[in-house]
Structures are given as C-alpha cells and as structure tokens.
XYZ file of N, CA, C and O in Angstrom:
504
model
N 0.820 -1.200 0.000
C 0.000 0.000 0.000
C 0.861 1.259 0.000
O 0.426 2.276 -0.494
N 2.042 1.200 0.567
C 2.888 2.393 0.637
C 3.208 2.921 -0.758
O 3.216 4.133 -0.973
N 3.448 2.023 -1.695
C 3.751 2.460 -3.058
C 2.561 3.236 -3.615
O 2.737 4.313 -4.194
N 1.367 2.725 -3.436
C 0.179 3.417 -3.944
C 0.035 4.795 -3.312
O -0.300 5.763 -4.001
N 0.292 4.896 -2.013
C 0.217 6.197 -1.333
C 1.240 7.174 -1.908
O 0.930 8.336 -2.153
N 2.448 6.700 -2.108
C 3.510 7.565 -2.651
C 3.170 8.015 -4.079
O 3.402 9.163 -4.439
N 2.628 7.118 -4.862
C 2.266 7.469 -6.239
C 1.120 8.481 -6.254
O 1.133 9.428 -7.050
N 0.146 8.310 -5.360
C -0.942 9.294 -5.254
C -0.405 10.666 -4.856
O -0.791 11.686 -5.430
N 0.476 10.690 -3.857
C 1.051 11.965 -3.412
C 1.873 12.609 -4.530
O 1.860 13.829 -4.684
N 2.556 11.796 -5.302
C 3.367 12.324 -6.407
C 2.493 12.994 -7.456
O 2.827 14.079 -7.953
N 1.391 12.371 -7.788
C 0.479 12.948 -8.782
C -0.016 14.301 -8.293
O 0.062 15.300 -9.017
N -0.488 14.350 -7.057
C -1.013 15.601 -6.511
C 0.055 16.689 -6.443
O -0.162 17.823 -6.873
N 1.211 16.345 -5.930
C 2.286 17.329 -5.777
C 2.744 17.892 -7.112
O 2.971 19.097 -7.244
N 2.855 17.041 -8.111
C 3.357 17.505 -9.397
C 2.287 18.239 -10.207
O 2.608 19.092 -11.020
N 1.029 17.948 -9.941
C -0.037 18.750 -10.549
C -0.034 20.166 -9.970
O -0.334 21.136 -10.670
N 0.328 20.300 -8.701
C 0.348 21.608 -8.032
C 1.465 22.523 -8.523
O 1.414 23.738 -8.303
N 2.476 21.962 -9.165
C 3.584 22.777 -9.645
C 3.142 23.819 -10.671
O 3.668 24.929 -10.694
N 2.197 23.483 -11.501
C 1.762 24.436 -12.529
C 1.237 25.715 -11.883
O 1.537 26.821 -12.345
N 0.488 25.564 -10.811
C -0.043 26.738 -10.114
C 1.090 27.583 -9.529
O 1.083 28.810 -9.637
N 2.070 26.952 -8.928
C 3.219 27.678 -8.374
C 3.941 28.452 -9.474
O 4.343 29.604 -9.279
N 4.097 27.815 -10.617
C 4.782 28.473 -11.732
C 3.948 29.612 -12.299
O 4.488 30.664 -12.647
N 2.636 29.438 -12.363
C 1.765 30.511 -12.853
C 1.868 31.747 -11.958
O 1.919 32.872 -12.457
N 1.911 31.537 -10.660
C 2.053 32.660 -9.724
C 3.382 33.370 -9.964
O 3.438 34.609 -10.005
N 4.446 32.609 -10.142
C 5.763 33.204 -10.400
C 5.773 33.964 -11.723
O 6.357 35.050 -11.817
N 5.104 33.431 -12.725
C 5.042 34.104 -14.028
C 4.284 35.421 -13.911
O 4.725 36.454 -14.422
N 3.166 35.392 -13.206
C 2.345 36.598 -13.061
C 3.016 37.666 -12.223
O 2.923 38.852 -12.524
N 3.703 37.236 -11.164
C 4.287 38.214 -10.241
C 5.743 38.543 -10.536
O 6.235 39.593 -10.136
N 6.429 37.634 -11.196
C 7.859 37.815 -11.429
C 8.683 37.510 -10.192
O 9.879 37.777 -10.154
N 8.046 36.926 -9.178
C 8.720 36.609 -7.906
C 8.355 35.199 -7.457
O 7.288 34.694 -7.786
N 9.242 34.611 -6.665
C 8.986 33.301 -6.083
C 9.908 33.098 -4.894
O 11.045 33.586 -4.891
N 9.417 32.380 -3.903
C 10.255 32.010 -2.771
C 11.257 30.929 -3.194
O 12.282 30.737 -2.549
N 10.952 30.250 -4.283
C 11.830 29.211 -4.815
C 12.840 29.829 -5.774
O 12.590 30.880 -6.363
N 13.947 29.157 -5.917
C 14.938 29.575 -6.917
C 15.110 28.418 -7.898
O 14.984 27.243 -7.512
N 15.363 28.719 -9.159
C 15.460 27.644 -10.163
C 16.443 26.541 -9.794
O 16.170 25.360 -10.012
N 17.567 26.912 -9.211
C 18.577 25.910 -8.853
C 18.061 24.925 -7.811
O 18.489 23.776 -7.774
N 17.129 25.364 -6.972
C 16.636 24.487 -5.910
C 15.659 23.437 -6.423
O 15.424 22.441 -5.746
N 15.083 23.645 -7.588
C 14.128 22.661 -8.104
C 14.678 21.876 -9.294
O 14.002 20.995 -9.812
N 15.896 22.164 -9.712
C 16.514 21.490 -10.854
C 16.673 19.988 -10.611
O 16.407 19.165 -11.480
N 17.078 19.616 -9.409
C 17.358 18.214 -9.107
C 16.090 17.444 -8.777
O 15.252 17.903 -8.004
N 15.988 16.250 -9.324
C 14.833 15.391 -9.068
C 14.742 14.957 -7.612
O 13.677 14.545 -7.150
N 15.828 15.054 -6.865
C 15.803 14.611 -5.468
C 15.492 15.751 -4.495
O 15.578 15.560 -3.286
N 15.115 16.901 -5.012
C 14.745 18.019 -4.147
C 13.241 18.063 -3.884
O 12.718 19.099 -3.501
N 12.565 16.948 -4.088
C 11.150 16.844 -3.707
C 10.965 15.488 -3.033
O 11.786 14.579 -3.190
N 9.894 15.368 -2.265
C 9.654 14.137 -1.501
C 9.563 12.908 -2.406
O 10.131 11.848 -2.101
N 8.865 13.048 -3.535
C 8.736 11.912 -4.444
C 10.090 11.505 -5.011
O 10.406 10.314 -5.094
N 10.893 12.470 -5.398
C 12.214 12.173 -5.946
C 13.116 11.475 -4.941
O 13.838 10.534 -5.292
N 13.072 11.917 -3.684
C 13.872 11.258 -2.652
C 13.380 9.820 -2.435
O 14.188 8.899 -2.305
N 12.056 9.646 -2.415
C 11.497 8.311 -2.251
C 11.894 7.425 -3.433
O 12.353 6.299 -3.259
N 11.748 7.953 -4.628
C 12.028 7.223 -5.855
C 13.495 6.800 -5.934
O 13.813 5.667 -6.289
N 14.386 7.704 -5.576
C 15.823 7.449 -5.733
C 16.481 6.759 -4.543
O 17.451 6.023 -4.721
N 15.954 7.003 -3.337
C 16.660 6.523 -2.153
C 15.860 5.588 -1.250
O 16.446 4.793 -0.529
N 14.536 5.689 -1.256
C 13.750 4.944 -0.279
C 12.993 3.745 -0.847
O 12.700 2.803 -0.115
N 12.651 3.788 -2.104
C 11.916 2.686 -2.714
C 12.786 1.437 -2.686
O 13.908 1.454 -3.197
N 12.293 0.350 -2.070
C 13.093 -0.873 -2.012
C 13.482 -1.366 -3.410
O 12.722 -1.227 -4.366
N 14.649 -1.932 -3.494
C 15.207 -2.406 -4.771
C 14.244 -3.344 -5.502
O 14.072 -3.238 -6.710
N 13.605 -4.254 -4.781
C 12.709 -5.207 -5.429
C 11.498 -4.519 -6.063
O 10.908 -5.045 -7.000
N 11.144 -3.333 -5.582
C 10.011 -2.606 -6.155
C 10.402 -1.752 -7.364
O 9.553 -1.132 -7.988
N 11.669 -1.739 -7.674
C 12.145 -0.980 -8.843
C 12.114 -1.828 -10.114
O 12.329 -1.326 -11.199
N 11.860 -3.106 -9.951
C 11.831 -4.033 -11.085
C 10.424 -4.165 -11.627
O 9.799 -5.213 -11.539
N 9.918 -3.094 -12.172
C 8.601 -3.108 -12.801
C 8.715 -2.343 -14.115
O 9.724 -1.681 -14.364
N 7.723 -2.428 -14.953
C 7.838 -1.797 -16.269
C 7.819 -0.265 -16.249
O 8.027 0.353 -17.286
N 7.609 0.361 -15.090
C 7.402 1.811 -15.055
C 8.474 2.597 -14.315
O 8.654 3.786 -14.565
N 9.186 1.967 -13.426
C 10.144 2.682 -12.578
C 11.122 3.540 -13.380
O 11.257 4.742 -13.129
N 11.822 2.950 -14.330
C 12.841 3.705 -15.072
C 12.242 4.860 -15.870
O 12.812 5.951 -15.899
N 11.101 4.622 -16.505
C 10.455 5.708 -17.248
C 10.037 6.836 -16.325
O 10.243 8.014 -16.637
N 9.430 6.489 -15.189
C 9.003 7.523 -14.243
C 10.213 8.302 -13.750
O 10.184 9.530 -13.690
N 11.261 7.612 -13.425
C 12.456 8.302 -12.916
C 13.033 9.262 -13.964
O 13.367 10.406 -13.646
N 13.108 8.831 -15.196
C 13.642 9.698 -16.258
C 12.732 10.891 -16.525
O 13.208 12.026 -16.655
N 11.437 10.637 -16.611
C 10.503 11.733 -16.879
C 10.456 12.690 -15.690
O 10.370 13.908 -15.862
N 10.540 12.146 -14.484
C 10.539 12.986 -13.284
C 11.748 13.922 -13.288
O 11.632 15.104 -12.950
N 12.879 13.418 -13.678
C 14.077 14.259 -13.788
C 13.857 15.366 -14.821
O 14.175 16.538 -14.580
N 13.297 14.997 -15.976
C 12.995 15.987 -17.020
C 11.997 17.032 -16.522
O 12.104 18.214 -16.847
N 11.020 16.577 -15.730
C 10.023 17.481 -15.172
C 10.697 18.575 -14.338
O 10.401 19.759 -14.490
N 11.609 18.174 -13.467
C 12.265 19.161 -12.603
C 13.141 20.118 -13.397
O 13.165 21.318 -13.102
N 13.800 19.622 -14.396
C 14.605 20.501 -15.244
C 13.714 21.503 -15.977
O 14.034 22.693 -16.069
N 12.584 21.037 -16.465
C 11.663 21.920 -17.181
C 11.049 22.951 -16.242
O 10.952 24.135 -16.586
N 10.644 22.530 -15.055
C 10.081 23.473 -14.072
C 11.118 24.523 -13.699
O 10.795 25.713 -13.564
N 12.363 24.107 -13.564
C 13.442 25.041 -13.247
C 13.631 26.067 -14.363
O 13.812 27.269 -14.100
N 13.556 25.615 -15.607
C 13.680 26.533 -16.749
C 12.530 27.538 -16.770
O 12.743 28.731 -17.014
N 11.319 27.056 -16.521
C 10.156 27.948 -16.509
C 10.317 28.985 -15.411
O 10.089 30.184 -15.634
N 10.709 28.551 -14.231
C 10.888 29.490 -13.128
C 11.983 30.499 -13.446
O 11.839 31.698 -13.170
N 13.042 30.046 -14.050
C 14.125 30.950 -14.439
C 13.628 32.006 -15.425
O 13.945 33.199 -15.291
N 12.849 31.582 -16.402
C 12.273 32.534 -17.361
C 11.357 33.527 -16.656
O 11.422 34.736 -16.903
N 10.523 33.032 -15.756
C 9.575 33.891 -15.042
C 10.294 34.936 -14.198
O 9.888 36.103 -14.169
N 11.371 34.538 -13.555
C 12.085 35.448 -12.659
C 13.027 36.398 -13.387
O 13.468 37.378 -12.803
N 13.304 36.086 -14.643
C 14.219 36.949 -15.402
C 13.477 37.852 -16.382
O 14.085 38.426 -17.283
N 12.165 37.980 -16.199
C 11.395 38.905 -17.013
C 10.927 38.361 -18.349
O 10.509 39.121 -19.212
N 11.001 37.077 -18.546
C 10.565 36.453 -19.794
C 9.248 35.711 -19.573
O 9.117 34.506 -19.871
N 8.265 36.438 -19.061
C 6.975 35.842 -18.709
C 6.292 35.186 -19.903
O 5.682 34.123 -19.764
N 6.388 35.803 -21.068
C 5.735 35.233 -22.257
C 6.296 33.857 -22.606
O 5.544 32.930 -22.923
N 7.613 33.734 -22.552
C 8.242 32.444 -22.842
C 7.882 31.406 -21.776
O 7.631 30.242 -22.098
N 7.847 31.840 -20.525
C 7.476 30.934 -19.438
C 6.033 30.467 -19.599
O 5.730 29.288 -19.437
N 5.166 31.403 -19.930
C 3.755 31.074 -20.127
C 3.581 30.109 -21.292
O 2.785 29.164 -21.226
N 4.341 30.313 -22.334
C 4.300 29.422 -23.491
C 4.718 27.999 -23.092
O 4.121 27.018 -23.552
N 5.710 27.883 -22.226
C 6.207 26.575 -21.804
C 5.178 25.802 -20.984
O 5.108 24.579 -21.068
N 4.361 26.523 -20.200
C 3.381 25.821 -19.372
C 2.026 25.669 -20.063
O 1.140 24.983 -19.566
N 1.881 26.309 -21.210
C 0.623 26.200 -21.962
C 0.590 24.883 -22.733
O 1.623 24.243 -22.949
N -0.591 24.502 -23.176
C -0.751 23.264 -23.928
C 0.225 23.225 -25.104
O 0.337 24.171 -25.865
N 0.950 22.120 -25.202
C 1.930 21.953 -26.259
C 3.310 22.461 -25.896
O 4.272 22.195 -26.601
N 3.426 23.193 -24.790
C 4.725 23.694 -24.338
C 5.542 22.596 -23.683
O 5.022 21.556 -23.273
N 6.840 22.843 -23.574
C 7.754 21.831 -23.031
C 7.332 21.366 -21.637
O 7.226 20.165 -21.387
N 7.098 22.306 -20.736
C 6.722 21.931 -19.379
C 5.404 21.164 -19.385
O 5.266 20.142 -18.705
N 4.441 21.647 -20.129
C 3.135 21.010 -20.192
C 3.261 19.563 -20.679
O 2.660 18.646 -20.108
N 4.051 19.363 -21.694
C 4.232 18.020 -22.263
C 4.885 17.067 -21.265
O 4.432 15.935 -21.089
N 5.947 17.516 -20.617
C 6.649 16.630 -19.690
C 5.802 16.394 -18.433
O 5.808 15.293 -17.878
N 5.063 17.390 -18.005
C 4.183 17.231 -16.855
C 3.100 16.196 -17.147
O 2.839 15.295 -16.334
N 2.474 16.298 -18.307
C 1.448 15.336 -18.696
C 2.028 13.926 -18.818
O 1.394 12.950 -18.418
N 3.229 13.825 -19.363
C 3.877 12.513 -19.502
C 4.177 11.904 -18.135
O 3.980 10.699 -17.932
N 4.633 12.730 -17.200
C 4.935 12.235 -15.856
C 3.671 11.715 -15.173
O 3.659 10.600 -14.644
N 2.618 12.517 -15.189
C 1.377 12.111 -14.541
C 0.835 10.827 -15.179
O 0.416 9.900 -14.474
N 0.861 10.751 -16.490
C 0.363 9.563 -17.188
C 1.169 8.321 -16.806
O 0.600 7.249 -16.549
N 2.478 8.441 -16.751
C 3.323 7.288 -16.437
C 3.164 6.864 -14.976
O 3.145 5.672 -14.674
N 3.025 7.827 -14.070
C 2.799 7.489 -12.664
C 1.452 6.781 -12.514
O 1.324 5.810 -11.754
N 0.441 7.234 -13.249
C -0.871 6.576 -13.201
C -0.779 5.139 -13.727
O -1.403 4.234 -13.170
N -0.002 4.922 -14.773
C 0.183 3.560 -15.283
C 0.878 2.674 -14.254
O 0.511 1.502 -14.075
N 1.880 3.237 -13.579
C 2.579 2.487 -12.540
C 1.603 2.137 -11.415
O 1.585 1.019 -10.922
N 0.773 3.093 -11.048
C -0.214 2.859 -9.996
C -1.182 1.736 -10.402
O -1.478 0.843 -9.608
N -1.660 1.775 -11.628
C -2.555 0.723 -12.125
C -1.862 -0.648 -12.082
O -2.472 -1.657 -11.723
N -0.608 -0.667 -12.453
C 0.182 -1.899 -12.417
C 0.268 -2.435 -10.980
O 0.056 -3.624 -10.740
N 0.556 -1.549 -10.043
C 0.653 -1.960 -8.640
C -0.684 -2.447 -8.110
O -0.743 -3.444 -7.391
N -1.754 -1.763 -8.458
C -3.090 -2.187 -8.020
C -3.435 -3.565 -8.576
O -4.024 -4.395 -7.881
N -3.070 -3.828 -9.811
C -3.361 -5.115 -10.448
C -2.531 -6.250 -9.839
O -2.922 -7.411 -9.903
N -1.406 -5.894 -9.239
C -0.506 -6.910 -8.684
C -0.513 -6.950 -7.168
O 0.398 -7.529 -6.565
N -1.514 -6.372 -6.533
C -1.568 -6.371 -5.057
C -1.621 -7.766 -4.461
O -1.093 -8.004 -3.398
N -2.243 -8.672 -5.160
C -2.404 -10.020 -4.628
C -1.219 -10.931 -4.857
O -1.279 -12.100 -4.524
N -0.156 -10.435 -5.395
C 0.983 -11.306 -5.713
C 1.672 -11.852 -4.496
O 1.616 -11.503 -3.423
C-alpha cells in the first residue's frame, strides 16, 4: 500500500507545480529559486524514488520511465521558473501552456505514474 500512497502523493504534488509556476510568471517573484528545483531529489517523491523505494520494487515496467521523466520534469520546471524570474513571462507562459515543453513533460509524468499505480493495483495479490 505504501507504493500506492507515494504514487498518489506524487500525482497531486506535481499537478500543483503548474499553479506555483503561474504565480511566479504573473508576479515575477517566487520564494523558490530555479537551482533548488533542478534536481529530481529536491522533492519528496524524488527522494522516495531514488533513495527509499526498495530495490525489489524498482523491477517493474514503469520505474525507469518515471524516474527519467521525473528528472525531465524538474529541469523543465526550473527553466520555466528561471524565465519567469528573469522577465521572460511570455516564454514561461508558453512553456506551461498546452503543447509547451513543461506542459508536455508534466502530462507525460502524470500519465506514467498513473500507469505504474494501475500496475501496482493489479498486482496487489501477488
């Protein structure tokens, strides 16, 4: 059950990033700095994924994809925040809009985490 809880929390937390970035784009300010969100291990899910998830639970069809996309997500969020804080609000807004880099990687991350969750739910009785 812990895996399912972590995957649920990851979906919620990463969906909330868009709102944080929108606020930074609109205001040009943020308590966060781009360098602090660049690394995938600077969030609870990333630390769990990289350091806490037992080795035997990493042998599933989704772990590696989620880890790679999650890393890309943080790099993209960092770029958007950097654009927002450096006065390039239009470019930042474009990145988080449909079809933008951040939007695409965010959607891919959520979709892959949901697939992993479905896989875990289907294999609970193993």
